[in-house]
Amino acid sequence: MAARKTPEKTLGESLRDHGLSRRGFLKFCAATTSMMALPPSLAPAIAAALETAKRPSVIWLSFQECTGCTESLTRSHAPTLEDLILDFISLDYHHTLQAAAGEAAEEARLQAMEANKGEYLVIVDGSIPGPDANPGFSTVAGHSNYQTLMETVEHAAAVIAVGTCAAFGGIPQAKPNPTGAMSVMDLVKDKPVVNVSGCPPIPMVITGVLAHYLVFGRLPELDSYGRPLAFYGQSIHDRCYRRPFYDRGLFAESFDDEGAKLGWCLYRLGCKGPSTYNACATMKWNDGTSWPIESGHPCLGCSEPSFWDAGGFYEPLSVPLTLRPETLLQAGAVGAVVGGGLAALARKKVKDAAGTRQPVTVEELEQKL
Amino acid sequence: MSGLDPIASQSSPGPACAKAPRDHGHALSILHQIRHALGILIETGEETRIDLNAMPFGPGDLERLTDVLGRGEVQASVEALGPTLIQETAIPGVWLVDYRGTEDQRLTLHIEIALTPEILRPRPEDLAESIATLDSRMPRRDLEPGDSPPTS
Ligand code: SF4
């Protein structure tokens, strides 16, 4: 993977060089528009913008991570579209995917940074041991993750934090956070940071953000956690196909009861859908086959800050303890308004739980081992 | 890939635990949207596209929708960046357009309310080049002055 100044060819020219017909391009634009969660009526505008889009240089840094985010992207089931977008960006550095190793790899990163100063994008997956942590917890080429990150973002146009670890600290930050793990936005304060959270994030969302940058030449509109509103603007609960059961107070009480078999709401089984913002309900997983709630499993809330420390996945922590099942049923019977109220209570409950939880010390952990 | 039948077949399989797919009510709202778009098409000629990928469908919702729409007489396929399968529904002016990738995976699924789906029409840029394309494909005969044109 040689570092290079990004070539001057536009995406339109590049696709035609690949032998893509104009109908093929139209189809590419229809699929890209869908991927960006925009209405199909915008496809012609997207086509015009993509026709003239320039190829950006991308440096992908992997820190304390499990490679699940890269796997999510590279194993995605939309190879044509993803490949075209990925082919079009100049991926100048990526530990897992690049052929170069050792000093040659680091040289490629430095060259790409130099050649595309102020214009390149940095994608980060994984959390970073902070400046006060022992740098030895995670190093690349003898440099601490913190050093590498700060050096690389210095002349970047923007940073995209892919996955909940990079976005919010993730599993490495779970209490007692032995490595002092921090998120990208904890550390990078002077560059735009986009958080594409999820454990892992939906692959189409990762490429959707890149496509947005290609089409509009700027980053998408973000929510208060720095996530693109187009994908994280609505809660799982708001778009869940089981919502009518929630509104009628029909809940599965265990994984094999009659309610579960009838596909009722999974709220009482610990579903974090009401406090989770992500696009799973529409984009789904595995080639649009299904998603956790559709396969009968409550949402874990993996795209939310602190989901790893927010109590048991299967405990209906979000159900206010003062509300008895009958109360919930009555609440359900009066419909969505009360349902929305419960969801709001659930969101507050999760926040409170995260706020009041006591850190576990290493000594305590060792005692339990 | 066999034929043009997969439009509904790639929808959600539904939870194994469900006894029968329940009606989540999403198909009905799309049908109302289609009805509204048909009115606009008839009155003004304005076309509408609905991206079914963006819909929070539950198990069985897509099948319910395609069942109501039924199948019309026209089926077509476009080979560009993988197949695109076009199926006219039993409602004139309402088309299912299934965009698939080179490995036959669905990229997106649209309902188009139009006289003909856009992807079937030649692109204006291609149309502008059509005479030149035909000329370049016609057998050339360099006629000598005084030669008579070919008779058959
Ligand atoms: S609580 Fe969970 S399963 Fe129930 S409607 Fe909300 S998101 Fe769907």
Short mmCIF file of C-alpha atoms and ligand atoms in Angstrom, two decimals:
data_model
loop_
_atom_site.label_atom_id
_atom_site.label_comp_id
_atom_site.label_asym_id
_atom_site.label_seq_id
_atom_site.Cartn_x
_atom_site.Cartn_y
_atom_site.Cartn_z
CA MET A 1 0.00 0.00 0.00
CA ALA A 2 2.10 2.87 -1.22
CA ALA A 3 1.33 6.31 0.10
CA ARG A 4 0.51 8.78 -2.60
CA LYS A 5 -0.95 12.15 -3.26
CA THR A 6 -4.60 11.53 -3.97
CA PRO A 7 -5.10 11.36 -7.75
CA GLU A 8 -7.09 14.02 -9.53
CA LYS A 9 -9.62 11.68 -11.12
CA THR A 10 -13.21 12.19 -10.07
CA LEU A 11 -15.39 9.33 -8.91
CA GLY A 12 -17.41 9.50 -12.14
CA GLU A 13 -14.25 9.14 -14.26
CA SER A 14 -12.90 6.44 -12.02
CA LEU A 15 -16.11 4.39 -12.25
CA ARG A 16 -16.22 4.74 -16.03
CA ASP A 17 -12.60 3.57 -16.14
CA HIS A 18 -13.87 0.48 -14.30
CA GLY A 19 -16.28 -0.05 -17.20
CA LEU A 20 -19.38 1.02 -15.29
CA SER A 21 -22.22 2.02 -17.62
CA ARG A 22 -24.41 5.05 -16.99
CA ARG A 23 -27.26 2.79 -15.89
CA GLY A 24 -24.79 1.11 -13.53
CA PHE A 25 -23.90 4.53 -12.17
CA LEU A 26 -27.58 5.35 -11.68
CA LYS A 27 -27.96 2.13 -9.74
CA PHE A 28 -24.84 2.89 -7.71
CA CYS A 29 -26.35 6.27 -6.81
CA ALA A 30 -29.72 4.74 -5.87
CA ALA A 31 -27.95 2.28 -3.56
CA THR A 32 -25.64 4.96 -2.13
CA THR A 33 -28.62 7.23 -1.43
CA SER A 34 -30.29 4.36 0.41
CA MET A 35 -27.06 3.65 2.29
CA MET A 36 -26.88 7.28 3.40
CA ALA A 37 -30.45 7.00 4.70
CA LEU A 38 -31.56 9.78 2.35
CA PRO A 39 -34.82 9.79 0.38
CA PRO A 40 -34.60 8.24 -3.13
CA SER A 41 -35.68 11.55 -4.67
CA LEU A 42 -32.19 12.87 -3.84
CA ALA A 43 -30.50 10.26 -6.07
CA PRO A 44 -30.04 12.63 -9.07
CA ALA A 45 -28.37 15.25 -6.82
CA ILE A 46 -26.18 12.52 -5.32
CA ALA A 47 -25.28 11.36 -8.85
CA ALA A 48 -24.24 14.87 -9.87
CA ALA A 49 -22.12 15.28 -6.72
CA LEU A 50 -20.53 11.83 -6.96
CA GLU A 51 -19.71 12.44 -10.61
CA THR A 52 -17.30 15.19 -9.54
CA ALA A 53 -16.22 13.84 -6.12
CA LYS A 54 -12.45 13.69 -5.49
CA ARG A 55 -10.68 10.74 -3.96
CA PRO A 56 -9.70 11.33 -0.30
CA SER A 57 -6.71 9.83 1.49
CA VAL A 58 -7.70 7.77 4.53
CA ILE A 59 -5.47 6.63 7.38
CA TRP A 60 -7.03 3.93 9.54
CA LEU A 61 -5.59 3.53 13.04
CA SER A 62 -6.41 0.49 15.16
CA PHE A 63 -5.80 0.70 18.90
CA GLN A 64 -7.35 -1.29 21.78
CA GLU A 65 -9.88 -3.20 19.70
CA CYS A 66 -10.93 -6.69 18.69
CA THR A 67 -10.88 -6.05 14.90
CA GLY A 68 -14.64 -6.61 14.92
CA CYS A 69 -15.20 -3.19 13.34
CA THR A 70 -12.87 -3.95 10.42
CA GLU A 71 -14.47 -7.39 10.12
CA SER A 72 -17.90 -5.79 10.06
CA LEU A 73 -16.87 -3.63 7.14
CA THR A 74 -14.81 -6.09 5.12
CA ARG A 75 -17.20 -9.01 5.62
CA SER A 76 -20.23 -6.93 4.78
CA HIS A 77 -22.66 -8.33 2.30
CA ALA A 78 -22.77 -5.45 -0.08
CA PRO A 79 -19.40 -5.95 -1.73
CA THR A 80 -20.20 -4.11 -4.91
CA LEU A 81 -21.19 -0.91 -3.25
CA GLU A 82 -18.77 -1.10 -0.35
CA ASP A 83 -15.95 -2.08 -2.68
CA LEU A 84 -16.64 0.81 -4.97
CA ILE A 85 -16.61 3.27 -2.10
CA LEU A 86 -13.57 1.64 -0.53
CA ASP A 87 -11.83 1.38 -3.89
CA PHE A 88 -12.45 5.00 -4.39
CA ILE A 89 -10.92 6.19 -1.14
CA SER A 90 -7.16 5.94 -0.96
CA LEU A 91 -6.71 3.71 2.09
CA ASP A 92 -3.09 4.55 2.73
CA TYR A 93 -2.63 2.86 6.10
CA HIS A 94 -4.51 0.06 7.85
CA HIS A 95 -2.66 -2.47 10.09
CA THR A 96 -4.90 -5.37 9.27
CA LEU A 97 -5.41 -4.82 5.56
CA GLN A 98 -2.14 -3.36 4.35
CA ALA A 99 0.56 -5.53 2.80
CA ALA A 100 3.43 -3.45 4.13
CA ALA A 101 4.71 -4.23 7.62
CA GLY A 102 7.09 -2.74 10.15
CA GLU A 103 8.90 0.42 9.23
CA ALA A 104 7.58 0.40 5.67
CA ALA A 105 4.01 0.56 7.03
CA GLU A 106 4.81 3.46 9.33
CA GLU A 107 6.60 5.20 6.47
CA ALA A 108 3.43 4.86 4.35
CA ARG A 109 1.44 6.60 7.08
CA LEU A 110 3.93 9.45 7.38
CA GLN A 111 4.09 9.89 3.60
CA ALA A 112 0.30 9.97 3.27
CA MET A 113 0.11 12.57 6.05
CA GLU A 114 2.75 14.71 4.38
CA ALA A 115 1.31 14.45 0.87
CA ASN A 116 -2.28 15.17 1.93
CA LYS A 117 -1.70 17.62 4.77
CA GLY A 118 -4.93 19.15 5.99
CA GLU A 119 -7.06 16.99 3.67
CA TYR A 120 -6.81 13.40 4.82
CA LEU A 121 -9.35 11.58 6.96
CA VAL A 122 -8.34 9.54 9.99
CA ILE A 123 -10.50 6.55 10.93
CA VAL A 124 -9.88 5.12 14.39
CA ASP A 125 -11.12 1.87 15.84
CA GLY A 126 -10.36 0.94 19.42
CA SER A 127 -9.92 3.00 22.57
CA ILE A 128 -6.67 4.65 23.61
CA PRO A 129 -4.81 4.41 26.93
CA GLY A 130 -4.91 8.09 27.93
CA PRO A 131 -1.92 10.39 28.44
CA ASP A 132 -1.71 9.45 32.15
CA ALA A 133 -1.94 5.69 31.56
CA ASN A 134 0.99 3.32 31.25
CA PRO A 135 1.83 3.66 27.51
CA GLY A 136 2.93 0.04 27.46
CA PHE A 137 -0.67 -1.19 27.50
CA SER A 138 -0.90 -0.72 23.74
CA THR A 139 1.82 0.31 21.35
CA VAL A 140 2.39 0.24 17.61
CA ALA A 141 5.95 0.38 16.26
CA GLY A 142 7.17 1.26 19.74
CA HIS A 143 4.92 4.30 20.02
CA SER A 144 2.04 4.58 22.45
CA ASN A 145 -1.41 4.69 20.94
CA TYR A 146 -1.83 8.18 22.39
CA GLN A 147 1.31 9.44 20.63
CA THR A 148 0.34 7.86 17.32
CA LEU A 149 -3.18 9.28 17.48
CA MET A 150 -2.13 12.81 18.33
CA GLU A 151 0.63 12.83 15.72
CA THR A 152 -1.70 11.51 13.01
CA VAL A 153 -4.66 13.78 13.65
CA GLU A 154 -2.57 16.94 13.80
CA HIS A 155 -3.03 17.73 10.09
CA ALA A 156 -6.19 15.71 9.44
CA ALA A 157 -9.35 17.24 8.00
CA ALA A 158 -11.51 15.16 10.35
CA VAL A 159 -11.53 12.04 12.47
CA ILE A 160 -14.08 9.23 12.27
CA ALA A 161 -14.23 7.09 15.40
CA VAL A 162 -15.54 3.72 14.27
CA GLY A 163 -17.06 1.43 16.90
CA THR A 164 -18.08 2.05 20.48
CA CYS A 165 -14.49 1.63 21.80
CA ALA A 166 -13.18 4.52 19.70
CA ALA A 167 -16.37 6.54 20.13
CA PHE A 168 -16.97 6.13 23.86
CA GLY A 169 -14.20 3.97 25.37
CA GLY A 170 -16.11 0.70 24.99
CA ILE A 171 -15.31 -2.62 26.60
CA PRO A 172 -11.66 -1.68 27.42
CA GLN A 173 -13.06 1.19 29.49
CA ALA A 174 -15.34 -1.12 31.51
CA LYS A 175 -14.81 -0.60 35.21
CA PRO A 176 -12.19 -0.73 36.66
CA ASN A 177 -10.73 0.40 33.31
CA PRO A 178 -7.29 -1.13 33.91
CA THR A 179 -5.65 0.47 30.85
CA GLY A 180 -7.01 3.98 31.42
CA ALA A 181 -8.88 3.65 28.12
CA MET A 182 -10.25 6.86 26.63
CA SER A 183 -12.29 7.65 23.55
CA VAL A 184 -11.11 9.67 20.56
CA MET A 185 -13.33 12.62 21.47
CA ASP A 186 -11.89 12.60 25.01
CA LEU A 187 -8.49 13.29 23.45
CA VAL A 188 -9.00 15.10 20.15
CA LYS A 189 -10.45 18.53 20.82
CA ASP A 190 -9.40 20.61 17.85
CA LYS A 191 -10.72 18.52 14.93
CA PRO A 192 -14.20 17.49 13.91
CA VAL A 193 -14.85 13.99 15.32
CA VAL A 194 -17.66 11.78 14.01
CA ASN A 195 -18.67 8.86 16.19
CA VAL A 196 -19.92 5.79 14.33
CA SER A 197 -20.76 3.77 17.42
CA GLY A 198 -21.91 0.18 17.67
CA CYS A 199 -20.22 -3.01 18.75
CA PRO A 200 -19.57 -3.40 15.88
CA PRO A 201 -21.16 -0.59 13.87
CA ILE A 202 -23.41 -1.48 10.94
CA PRO A 203 -21.06 -1.69 7.92
CA MET A 204 -23.41 0.35 5.74
CA VAL A 205 -23.25 3.13 8.33
CA ILE A 206 -19.44 3.22 8.15
CA THR A 207 -19.49 3.49 4.36
CA GLY A 208 -22.53 5.77 4.53
CA VAL A 209 -20.46 8.34 6.45
CA LEU A 210 -17.62 8.03 3.92
CA ALA A 211 -20.11 8.37 1.07
CA HIS A 212 -21.55 11.47 2.73
CA TYR A 213 -18.07 12.99 2.86
CA LEU A 214 -17.52 12.13 -0.82
CA VAL A 215 -20.86 13.53 -1.91
CA PHE A 216 -21.06 16.69 0.15
CA GLY A 217 -17.37 17.31 0.87
CA ARG A 218 -18.19 17.74 4.55
CA LEU A 219 -19.23 15.64 7.51
CA PRO A 220 -22.87 14.81 8.20
CA GLU A 221 -25.02 16.49 10.81
CA LEU A 222 -24.34 15.02 14.26
CA ASP A 223 -26.28 14.37 17.46
CA SER A 224 -25.09 15.41 20.91
CA TYR A 225 -22.81 12.35 21.09
CA GLY A 226 -21.20 13.22 17.74
CA ARG A 227 -23.08 10.50 15.83
CA PRO A 228 -24.54 11.10 12.35
CA LEU A 229 -28.20 11.97 12.81
CA ALA A 230 -29.18 10.18 9.60
CA PHE A 231 -28.37 6.85 11.25
CA TYR A 232 -28.64 7.60 14.96
CA GLY A 233 -31.49 10.10 14.90
CA GLN A 234 -34.15 7.70 16.08
CA SER A 235 -34.20 5.18 18.88
CA ILE A 236 -34.37 1.46 18.22
CA HIS A 237 -37.65 1.56 20.13
CA ASP A 238 -39.15 4.20 17.82
CA ARG A 239 -38.51 2.06 14.73
CA CYS A 240 -39.00 -1.37 16.29
CA TYR A 241 -41.57 -3.56 14.59
CA ARG A 242 -42.49 -4.96 18.05
CA ARG A 243 -43.51 -1.49 19.19
CA PRO A 244 -47.26 -2.10 18.75
CA PHE A 245 -46.96 -4.85 21.39
CA TYR A 246 -45.16 -2.49 23.75
CA ASP A 247 -47.88 0.08 23.25
CA ARG A 248 -50.52 -2.52 24.09
CA GLY A 249 -48.59 -3.72 27.16
CA LEU A 250 -47.83 -7.15 25.69
CA PHE A 251 -44.43 -8.30 26.97
CA ALA A 252 -42.48 -11.56 26.81
CA GLU A 253 -41.58 -12.51 30.39
CA SER A 254 -39.05 -15.22 29.53
CA PHE A 255 -37.29 -16.40 26.37
CA ASP A 256 -39.59 -19.36 25.88
CA ASP A 257 -42.97 -18.24 27.11
CA GLU A 258 -46.04 -17.75 24.98
CA GLY A 259 -45.34 -14.02 24.62
CA ALA A 260 -41.84 -14.72 23.23
CA LYS A 261 -43.33 -17.20 20.76
CA LEU A 262 -45.87 -14.64 19.67
CA GLY A 263 -43.15 -12.06 19.07
CA TRP A 264 -44.17 -9.68 21.86
CA CYS A 265 -42.06 -6.82 23.16
CA LEU A 266 -38.77 -7.75 24.90
CA TYR A 267 -38.75 -4.83 27.35
CA ARG A 268 -39.02 -7.03 30.43
CA LEU A 269 -36.19 -9.24 29.17
CA GLY A 270 -33.82 -6.30 29.41
CA CYS A 271 -34.32 -4.64 26.02
CA LYS A 272 -32.39 -1.36 25.89
CA GLY A 273 -34.15 -0.27 22.69
CA PRO A 274 -35.88 2.70 24.33
CA SER A 275 -32.55 4.28 25.31
CA THR A 276 -30.53 3.20 22.26
CA TYR A 277 -30.03 5.13 19.05
CA ASN A 278 -28.95 3.15 15.99
CA ALA A 279 -30.16 2.05 12.56
CA CYS A 280 -30.45 -1.73 13.16
CA ALA A 281 -34.25 -1.71 12.87
CA THR A 282 -34.11 -0.56 9.25
CA MET A 283 -30.64 -1.44 7.93
CA LYS A 284 -30.52 -4.77 9.75
CA TRP A 285 -27.60 -7.21 9.64
CA ASN A 286 -26.29 -9.99 7.43
CA ASP A 287 -27.47 -8.76 4.09
CA GLY A 288 -30.65 -7.32 5.57
CA THR A 289 -31.64 -10.73 6.93
CA SER A 290 -32.49 -9.84 10.49
CA TRP A 291 -31.36 -8.01 13.61
CA PRO A 292 -31.15 -8.92 17.30
CA ILE A 293 -34.72 -8.04 18.26
CA GLU A 294 -36.08 -9.82 15.20
CA SER A 295 -34.24 -12.96 16.24
CA GLY A 296 -35.86 -12.74 19.67
CA HIS A 297 -33.02 -11.14 21.63
CA PRO A 298 -33.31 -7.85 23.49
CA CYS A 299 -31.20 -4.93 22.30
CA LEU A 300 -28.02 -4.58 24.41
CA GLY A 301 -27.68 -0.90 23.62
CA CYS A 302 -24.21 -1.39 22.10
CA SER A 303 -24.13 2.00 20.37
CA GLU A 304 -24.62 3.95 23.61
CA PRO A 305 -21.98 5.37 25.94
CA SER A 306 -21.41 3.16 29.02
CA PHE A 307 -23.53 0.28 27.71
CA TRP A 308 -20.86 -2.04 29.10
CA ASP A 309 -21.36 -0.78 32.65
CA ALA A 310 -25.08 -0.13 32.62
CA GLY A 311 -26.19 -3.23 34.51
CA GLY A 312 -27.10 -6.77 33.42
CA PHE A 313 -28.01 -7.20 29.78
CA TYR A 314 -30.97 -9.38 30.70
CA GLU A 315 -32.14 -7.47 33.72
CA PRO A 316 -35.06 -5.22 33.00
CA LEU A 317 -33.18 -2.44 34.75
CA SER A 318 -35.01 0.02 32.63
CA VAL A 319 -38.38 -0.98 34.09
CA PRO A 320 -38.95 1.34 37.05
CA LEU A 321 -38.91 -0.88 40.14
CA THR A 322 -41.89 0.97 41.55
CA LEU A 323 -44.02 -0.15 38.60
CA ARG A 324 -45.61 -3.56 38.98
CA PRO A 325 -46.51 -5.71 35.98
CA GLU A 326 -50.19 -4.77 36.28
CA THR A 327 -49.30 -1.10 36.25
CA LEU A 328 -47.25 -1.65 33.11
CA LEU A 329 -50.16 -3.45 31.49
CA GLN A 330 -52.49 -0.61 32.33
CA ALA A 331 -49.92 1.86 31.06
CA GLY A 332 -49.69 -0.11 27.83
CA ALA A 333 -53.44 -0.11 27.50
CA VAL A 334 -53.56 3.66 27.36
CA GLY A 335 -51.19 3.62 24.46
CA ALA A 336 -48.09 5.14 23.03
CA VAL A 337 -48.08 8.33 25.06
CA VAL A 338 -47.56 6.45 28.29
CA GLY A 339 -45.24 4.10 26.40
CA GLY A 340 -43.12 7.10 25.48
CA GLY A 341 -43.15 8.14 29.14
CA LEU A 342 -41.83 4.75 30.21
CA ALA A 343 -39.13 4.95 27.58
CA ALA A 344 -38.09 8.34 28.93
CA LEU A 345 -38.02 6.92 32.45
CA ALA A 346 -35.91 4.06 31.15
CA ARG A 347 -33.42 6.47 29.60
CA LYS A 348 -33.19 8.34 32.89
CA LYS A 349 -32.81 5.07 34.81
CA VAL A 350 -29.89 3.99 32.63
CA LYS A 351 -28.22 7.37 33.11
CA ASP A 352 -28.75 7.27 36.88
CA ALA A 353 -27.46 3.70 37.08
CA ALA A 354 -24.32 4.67 35.20
CA GLY A 355 -23.88 7.73 37.41
CA THR A 356 -24.25 6.04 40.79
CA ARG A 357 -22.43 2.76 40.13
CA GLN A 358 -19.36 2.32 42.33
CA PRO A 359 -16.10 1.46 40.59
CA VAL A 360 -14.79 -2.02 41.25
CA THR A 361 -11.19 -2.06 42.42
CA VAL A 362 -8.58 -4.46 41.08
CA GLU A 363 -8.26 -5.92 44.58
CA GLU A 364 -11.97 -6.70 44.62
CA LEU A 365 -11.75 -8.29 41.20
CA GLU A 366 -8.78 -10.42 42.22
CA GLN A 367 -10.62 -11.59 45.32
CA LYS A 368 -13.41 -12.84 43.11
CA LEU A 369 -11.10 -14.74 40.75
CA MET B 1 -30.08 -16.92 -10.05
CA SER B 2 -33.31 -18.24 -11.31
CA GLY B 3 -35.74 -15.94 -13.00
CA LEU B 4 -37.25 -12.84 -11.66
CA ASP B 5 -38.92 -14.09 -8.57
CA PRO B 6 -36.71 -13.06 -5.69
CA ILE B 7 -38.26 -9.72 -4.92
CA ALA B 8 -39.96 -10.81 -1.73
CA SER B 9 -37.79 -13.85 -1.10
CA GLN B 10 -34.93 -11.94 0.47
CA SER B 11 -37.09 -10.39 3.11
CA SER B 12 -36.77 -11.27 6.74
CA PRO B 13 -37.30 -14.91 7.47
CA GLY B 14 -39.09 -14.09 10.70
CA PRO B 15 -38.33 -15.40 14.14
CA ALA B 16 -38.27 -19.13 14.38
CA CYS B 17 -40.23 -18.83 17.58
CA ALA B 18 -43.18 -17.03 16.04
CA LYS B 19 -46.14 -19.23 15.28
CA ALA B 20 -47.27 -17.14 12.36
CA PRO B 21 -46.11 -13.77 11.08
CA ARG B 22 -48.13 -11.05 12.77
CA ASP B 23 -49.35 -7.97 11.06
CA HIS B 24 -47.22 -5.10 12.29
CA GLY B 25 -49.21 -2.58 10.30
CA HIS B 26 -46.30 -1.29 8.21
CA ALA B 27 -47.54 -2.65 4.88
CA LEU B 28 -50.75 -0.67 5.18
CA SER B 29 -48.99 2.65 5.65
CA ILE B 30 -46.87 2.04 2.53
CA LEU B 31 -50.01 1.14 0.58
CA HIS B 32 -51.54 4.47 1.55
CA GLN B 33 -48.36 6.22 0.43
CA ILE B 34 -48.51 4.40 -2.92
CA ARG B 35 -52.15 5.37 -3.33
CA HIS B 36 -51.30 9.02 -2.75
CA ALA B 37 -48.36 8.83 -5.20
CA LEU B 38 -50.57 7.23 -7.86
CA GLY B 39 -52.96 10.16 -7.59
CA ILE B 40 -50.06 12.57 -8.19
CA LEU B 41 -48.76 10.51 -11.13
CA ILE B 42 -52.16 10.52 -12.80
CA GLU B 43 -52.77 14.22 -12.20
CA THR B 44 -49.36 15.72 -12.82
CA GLY B 45 -47.13 12.97 -14.22
CA GLU B 46 -44.78 13.36 -11.23
CA GLU B 47 -43.05 10.14 -10.29
CA THR B 48 -42.37 8.84 -6.77
CA ARG B 49 -39.79 6.42 -5.43
CA ILE B 50 -40.12 4.68 -2.08
CA ASP B 51 -37.06 3.03 -0.54
CA LEU B 52 -38.32 -0.10 1.19
CA ASN B 53 -34.87 -0.63 2.75
CA ALA B 54 -35.55 2.35 4.97
CA MET B 55 -38.76 0.87 6.38
CA PRO B 56 -38.80 -0.75 9.82
CA PHE B 57 -40.43 -3.89 8.48
CA GLY B 58 -41.07 -6.82 10.77
CA PRO B 59 -41.25 -10.45 9.70
CA GLY B 60 -43.84 -10.87 6.97
CA ASP B 61 -44.40 -7.16 6.30
CA LEU B 62 -42.75 -7.17 2.88
CA GLU B 63 -44.61 -10.32 1.80
CA ARG B 64 -47.88 -8.74 2.93
CA LEU B 65 -47.14 -5.66 0.88
CA THR B 66 -46.11 -7.56 -2.28
CA ASP B 67 -49.14 -9.87 -1.91
CA VAL B 68 -51.49 -6.91 -2.00
CA LEU B 69 -49.66 -5.34 -4.94
CA GLY B 70 -49.72 -8.59 -6.89
CA ARG B 71 -47.90 -9.23 -10.17
CA GLY B 72 -48.45 -7.56 -13.50
CA GLU B 73 -47.45 -8.61 -16.99
CA VAL B 74 -44.03 -7.03 -17.26
CA GLN B 75 -40.80 -8.40 -15.92
CA ALA B 76 -37.42 -7.04 -16.90
CA SER B 77 -33.82 -7.33 -15.90
CA VAL B 78 -30.98 -4.85 -16.33
CA GLU B 79 -27.40 -6.11 -16.16
CA ALA B 80 -25.26 -3.28 -14.85
CA LEU B 81 -23.30 -3.56 -11.62
CA GLY B 82 -25.12 -6.87 -11.02
CA PRO B 83 -28.73 -7.54 -11.93
CA THR B 84 -31.62 -5.18 -11.32
CA LEU B 85 -34.93 -7.00 -11.39
CA ILE B 86 -38.02 -5.08 -12.35
CA GLN B 87 -41.50 -6.44 -11.74
CA GLU B 88 -44.67 -4.65 -12.70
CA THR B 89 -47.27 -5.07 -9.98
CA ALA B 90 -50.94 -5.73 -10.66
CA ILE B 91 -51.46 -2.00 -10.12
CA PRO B 92 -50.58 -0.19 -13.37
CA GLY B 93 -47.89 2.39 -12.74
CA VAL B 94 -46.55 0.66 -9.62
CA TRP B 95 -43.24 -1.19 -10.03
CA LEU B 96 -40.94 -3.13 -7.74
CA VAL B 97 -37.31 -2.44 -8.56
CA ASP B 98 -34.89 -4.81 -6.86
CA TYR B 99 -31.29 -3.56 -7.09
CA ARG B 100 -28.88 -6.45 -6.59
CA GLY B 101 -25.12 -6.63 -6.45
CA THR B 102 -22.78 -8.81 -8.45
CA GLU B 103 -23.18 -11.59 -5.89
CA ASP B 104 -26.95 -11.31 -6.10
CA GLN B 105 -27.26 -9.66 -2.70
CA ARG B 106 -29.83 -6.92 -2.37
CA LEU B 107 -28.46 -3.38 -2.46
CA THR B 108 -31.82 -1.76 -2.07
CA LEU B 109 -35.46 -2.34 -2.99
CA HIS B 110 -37.59 0.46 -4.37
CA ILE B 111 -41.20 0.90 -5.28
CA GLU B 112 -41.47 3.23 -8.24
CA ILE B 113 -44.70 4.91 -9.11
CA ALA B 114 -44.04 5.87 -12.71
CA LEU B 115 -45.02 5.08 -16.30
CA THR B 116 -41.77 3.13 -16.68
CA PRO B 117 -39.05 2.64 -14.10
CA GLU B 118 -36.17 5.03 -14.58
CA ILE B 119 -33.52 2.34 -14.92
CA LEU B 120 -35.27 0.91 -18.00
CA ARG B 121 -35.10 4.19 -19.88
CA PRO B 122 -31.92 5.00 -21.78
CA ARG B 123 -29.81 7.60 -19.99
CA PRO B 124 -30.00 10.97 -21.79
CA GLU B 125 -26.20 10.97 -22.25
CA ASP B 126 -26.38 7.53 -23.87
CA LEU B 127 -29.27 8.63 -26.08
CA ALA B 128 -27.25 11.59 -27.31
CA GLU B 129 -24.57 9.14 -28.44
CA SER B 130 -26.99 6.66 -30.00
CA ILE B 131 -26.71 7.73 -33.67
CA ALA B 132 -22.93 7.71 -33.48
CA THR B 133 -23.08 4.28 -31.87
CA LEU B 134 -25.33 2.94 -34.63
CA ASP B 135 -23.13 4.45 -37.31
CA SER B 136 -20.08 2.83 -35.82
CA ARG B 137 -21.79 -0.56 -35.91
CA MET B 138 -23.13 -0.33 -39.48
CA PRO B 139 -21.21 -2.34 -42.09
CA ARG B 140 -19.02 0.07 -44.02
CA ARG B 141 -18.99 0.06 -47.81
CA ASP B 142 -16.66 2.48 -49.42
CA LEU B 143 -18.47 3.13 -52.65
CA GLU B 144 -16.53 4.09 -55.73
CA PRO B 145 -18.03 7.00 -57.69
CA GLY B 146 -20.48 5.49 -60.24
CA ASP B 147 -21.10 2.33 -58.19
CA SER B 148 -24.74 1.49 -57.79
CA PRO B 149 -26.02 1.05 -54.22
CA PRO B 150 -26.46 -2.52 -52.97
CA THR B 151 -29.73 -4.05 -54.14
CA SER B 152 -30.40 -6.60 -51.46
S1 SF4 C 1 -38.66 -2.38 24.24
FE1 SF4 C 1 -37.31 -3.35 22.72
S2 SF4 C 1 -38.52 -5.03 21.79
FE2 SF4 C 1 -39.94 -3.66 22.87
S3 SF4 C 1 -40.67 -2.26 21.30
FE3 SF4 C 1 -38.95 -1.26 22.33
S4 SF4 C 1 -37.15 -1.79 21.13
FE4 SF4 C 1 -38.79 -3.22 20.50
#
